XYZ file of C-alpha atoms in Angstrom:
222
model
C -18.162 4.950 6.761
C -18.374 1.624 8.590
C -16.604 1.622 11.962
C -15.156 -1.745 12.978
C -13.820 -0.846 16.415
C -10.427 -0.031 17.882
C -7.195 -1.660 19.013
C -5.313 0.074 21.848
C -6.930 3.367 20.899
C -6.340 3.040 17.152
C -9.709 3.154 15.402
C -10.464 1.074 12.314
C -13.093 1.961 9.728
C -14.013 0.974 6.181
C -14.995 3.575 3.627
C -17.632 2.423 1.151
C -15.168 3.070 -1.680
C -13.132 0.108 -0.407
C -16.186 -2.147 -0.562
C -16.847 -0.995 -4.128
C -13.230 -1.645 -5.179
C -13.312 -5.113 -3.590
C -16.566 -5.840 -5.406
C -15.072 -4.755 -8.730
C -11.962 -6.852 -8.053
C -14.066 -9.918 -7.258
C -16.127 -9.387 -10.413
C -12.997 -9.053 -12.568
C -11.508 -12.204 -10.999
C -14.564 -14.315 -11.795
C -13.775 -17.239 -14.066
C -16.581 -19.667 -14.993
C -14.035 -22.491 -15.027
C -13.355 -21.991 -11.299
C -16.734 -20.750 -10.120
C -17.860 -17.693 -8.168
C -16.551 -19.072 -4.848
C -12.973 -18.713 -6.157
C -13.509 -15.051 -7.031
C -15.170 -14.379 -3.653
C -11.991 -15.493 -1.863
C -10.431 -12.231 -3.023
C -12.677 -10.284 -0.613
C -11.060 -11.648 2.598
C -7.643 -11.667 0.910
C -7.842 -7.944 0.154
C -9.355 -7.078 3.540
C -6.722 -9.018 5.530
C -3.818 -7.787 3.401
C -4.703 -4.099 3.627
C -5.673 -4.244 7.307
C -2.410 -5.950 8.380
C -0.452 -3.447 6.293
C -2.128 -0.454 7.948
C -1.939 -1.974 11.425
C 1.836 -2.246 10.932
C 1.999 1.504 10.241
C -0.093 2.187 13.352
C 2.053 -0.147 15.461
C 5.246 1.609 14.360
C 3.683 4.985 15.149
C 2.746 3.758 18.602
C 6.175 2.237 19.262
C 7.800 5.596 18.560
C 5.525 7.201 21.127
C 3.185 9.165 18.862
C 0.013 7.668 20.287
C -2.967 5.958 18.649
C -3.911 6.453 15.000
C -6.963 6.309 12.781
C -7.049 3.598 10.117
C -9.425 3.921 7.178
C -9.653 1.234 4.510
C -10.706 3.042 1.372
C -10.189 3.235 -2.348
C -7.291 1.137 -3.581
C -5.945 0.428 -0.109
C -5.903 2.246 3.171
C -4.488 5.145 5.112
C -3.214 5.432 8.679
C -3.649 8.938 10.046
C -1.815 10.371 13.026
C -1.268 14.039 13.942
C 2.448 13.648 14.615
C 5.541 15.703 13.917
C 7.981 12.823 13.754
C 11.710 12.763 13.252
C 12.525 11.976 9.599
C 14.058 8.588 10.384
C 10.997 7.703 12.444
C 8.813 8.457 9.432
C 11.065 6.289 7.230
C 10.589 3.356 9.603
C 6.850 4.000 9.849
C 6.530 4.018 6.052
C 8.573 0.842 5.586
C 6.657 -1.005 8.330
C 3.675 -1.526 6.016
C 5.491 -3.311 3.163
C 7.581 -5.299 5.650
C 4.391 -6.570 7.277
C 3.111 -7.640 3.848
C 6.280 -9.641 3.205
C 6.091 -11.096 6.722
C 2.500 -12.221 6.162
C 3.511 -13.814 2.860
C 6.343 -15.648 4.651
C 3.971 -16.899 7.355
C 1.578 -18.166 4.670
C 4.477 -20.024 3.051
C 5.276 -21.732 6.367
C 1.630 -22.592 6.891
C 1.375 -24.079 3.430
C 4.498 -26.198 3.926
C 4.065 -27.325 7.520
C 0.323 -27.438 8.270
C -1.146 -30.607 6.807
C -4.846 -29.786 7.080
C -4.324 -26.612 5.024
C -3.118 -28.714 2.084
C -6.070 -31.060 2.544
C -8.816 -28.445 2.839
C -10.243 -27.516 -0.609
C -10.752 -23.867 0.374
C -7.538 -23.253 2.335
C -5.342 -24.844 -0.338
C -6.550 -22.044 -2.619
C -6.886 -19.244 -0.058
C -3.442 -19.499 1.588
C -1.391 -19.320 -1.665
C -3.665 -16.493 -2.841
C -3.033 -14.539 0.366
C 0.701 -15.178 0.092
C 0.921 -14.023 -3.510
C -1.244 -10.968 -2.902
C 1.009 -9.776 -0.086
C 4.192 -10.278 -2.071
C 2.827 -8.042 -4.823
C 1.252 -5.592 -2.363
C 4.600 -5.181 -0.605
C 6.499 -4.679 -3.863
C 3.899 -2.223 -5.174
C 4.024 -0.111 -2.012
C 7.821 0.060 -2.088
C 7.798 1.880 -5.432
C 9.346 5.327 -4.769
C 6.234 7.087 -5.992
C 4.134 9.173 -3.619
C 1.544 8.499 -2.182
C 2.916 4.962 -1.895
C 5.011 4.049 1.144
C 8.181 3.981 -0.930
C 7.630 7.576 -2.012
C 7.135 8.722 1.590
C 10.199 6.748 2.698
C 12.406 8.362 0.030
C 11.330 11.884 0.935
C 11.772 11.353 4.667
C 15.132 9.652 4.161
C 16.307 12.698 2.197
C 15.019 14.952 4.998
C 17.600 13.385 7.317
C 20.410 15.001 5.309
C 18.805 17.785 3.298
C 16.547 20.777 3.768
C 12.806 20.194 3.450
C 12.522 21.919 0.071
C 15.456 20.055 -1.456
C 14.147 16.723 -0.190
C 10.744 17.460 -1.689
C 12.126 18.410 -5.102
C 14.335 15.320 -5.373
C 11.585 12.989 -4.109
C 8.917 14.359 -6.444
C 11.155 14.037 -9.496
C 12.164 10.509 -8.520
C 8.435 9.755 -8.349
C 7.783 11.313 -11.768
C 10.674 9.567 -13.517
C 10.271 6.146 -11.887
C 6.484 6.297 -12.109
C 6.596 7.133 -15.811
C 8.892 4.166 -16.399
C 6.634 1.813 -14.438
C 3.517 3.063 -16.254
C 5.168 2.500 -19.649
C 6.325 -0.972 -18.575
C 2.800 -1.741 -17.392
C 1.366 -0.786 -20.776
C 3.948 -2.914 -22.590
C 3.134 -5.898 -20.374
C -0.606 -5.170 -20.733
C -0.983 -4.571 -17.005
C -3.418 -1.796 -17.832
C -4.807 -1.331 -14.319
C -1.320 -0.920 -12.834
C -0.308 1.451 -15.617
C -3.362 3.658 -15.040
C -2.856 3.825 -11.271
C 0.828 4.729 -11.552
C 0.107 7.230 -14.331
C -2.376 8.941 -12.001
C 0.259 9.058 -9.250
C 2.725 10.601 -11.717
C 0.142 13.246 -12.575
C -0.510 14.072 -8.900
C 3.236 14.382 -8.269
C 3.557 16.724 -11.225
C 0.691 18.781 -9.812
C 2.557 18.972 -6.502
C 5.633 20.183 -8.368
C 3.606 22.891 -10.118
C 2.101 23.974 -6.801
C 5.588 24.163 -5.278
C 6.866 26.295 -8.167
C 3.972 28.717 -7.805
C 3.344 28.777 -4.057
C 6.198 26.943 -2.332
C 5.748 24.165 0.187
C 2.662 24.331 2.417
C 3.461 26.446 5.444
C 6.118 28.564 3.706
């Protein structure tokens, strides 16, 4: 684990799995027609995108008065950990804060590209800024899918907790995740987005495992 420091008590660290995933992404993006420098731009794009996303979660947690968090960039993205027992609508807002920050960053990059002349004239920035914009549009959309452990899945479950009992909210949320996730995985295969299909299929499997655990043992803490 590589510790980067802290912001207002919220610690930030990078797990080596994140470095490996970034390396694999850079390698897969390499195109001899563009050169290795184009592929390497994906490293800061991924780092900035995931970090801003997780910082938005931490900021929302702090604004609701739950104190500092622990951010770890790892695997396919990141996680913001905080030992809170939040109101359901607080958790909805905290979950949505991440994707909203991704869309906001994409919007800022659009403004920069349109209004900042030197960005359009710099050979690196004219590639980097649109890449960062596009990455955050897709990262925001991906995280809004109502499939746990994505932000959309957490938001759906916590939204249901506002009106329903914990068990009922869990059952509805997990089956939304299974049904929607299966549809997205099939669509990904049809469009030959194999990586997306595999990730979502894994999430569907983990949600099904949660359902089986619930049937046999109930919710944790019951």
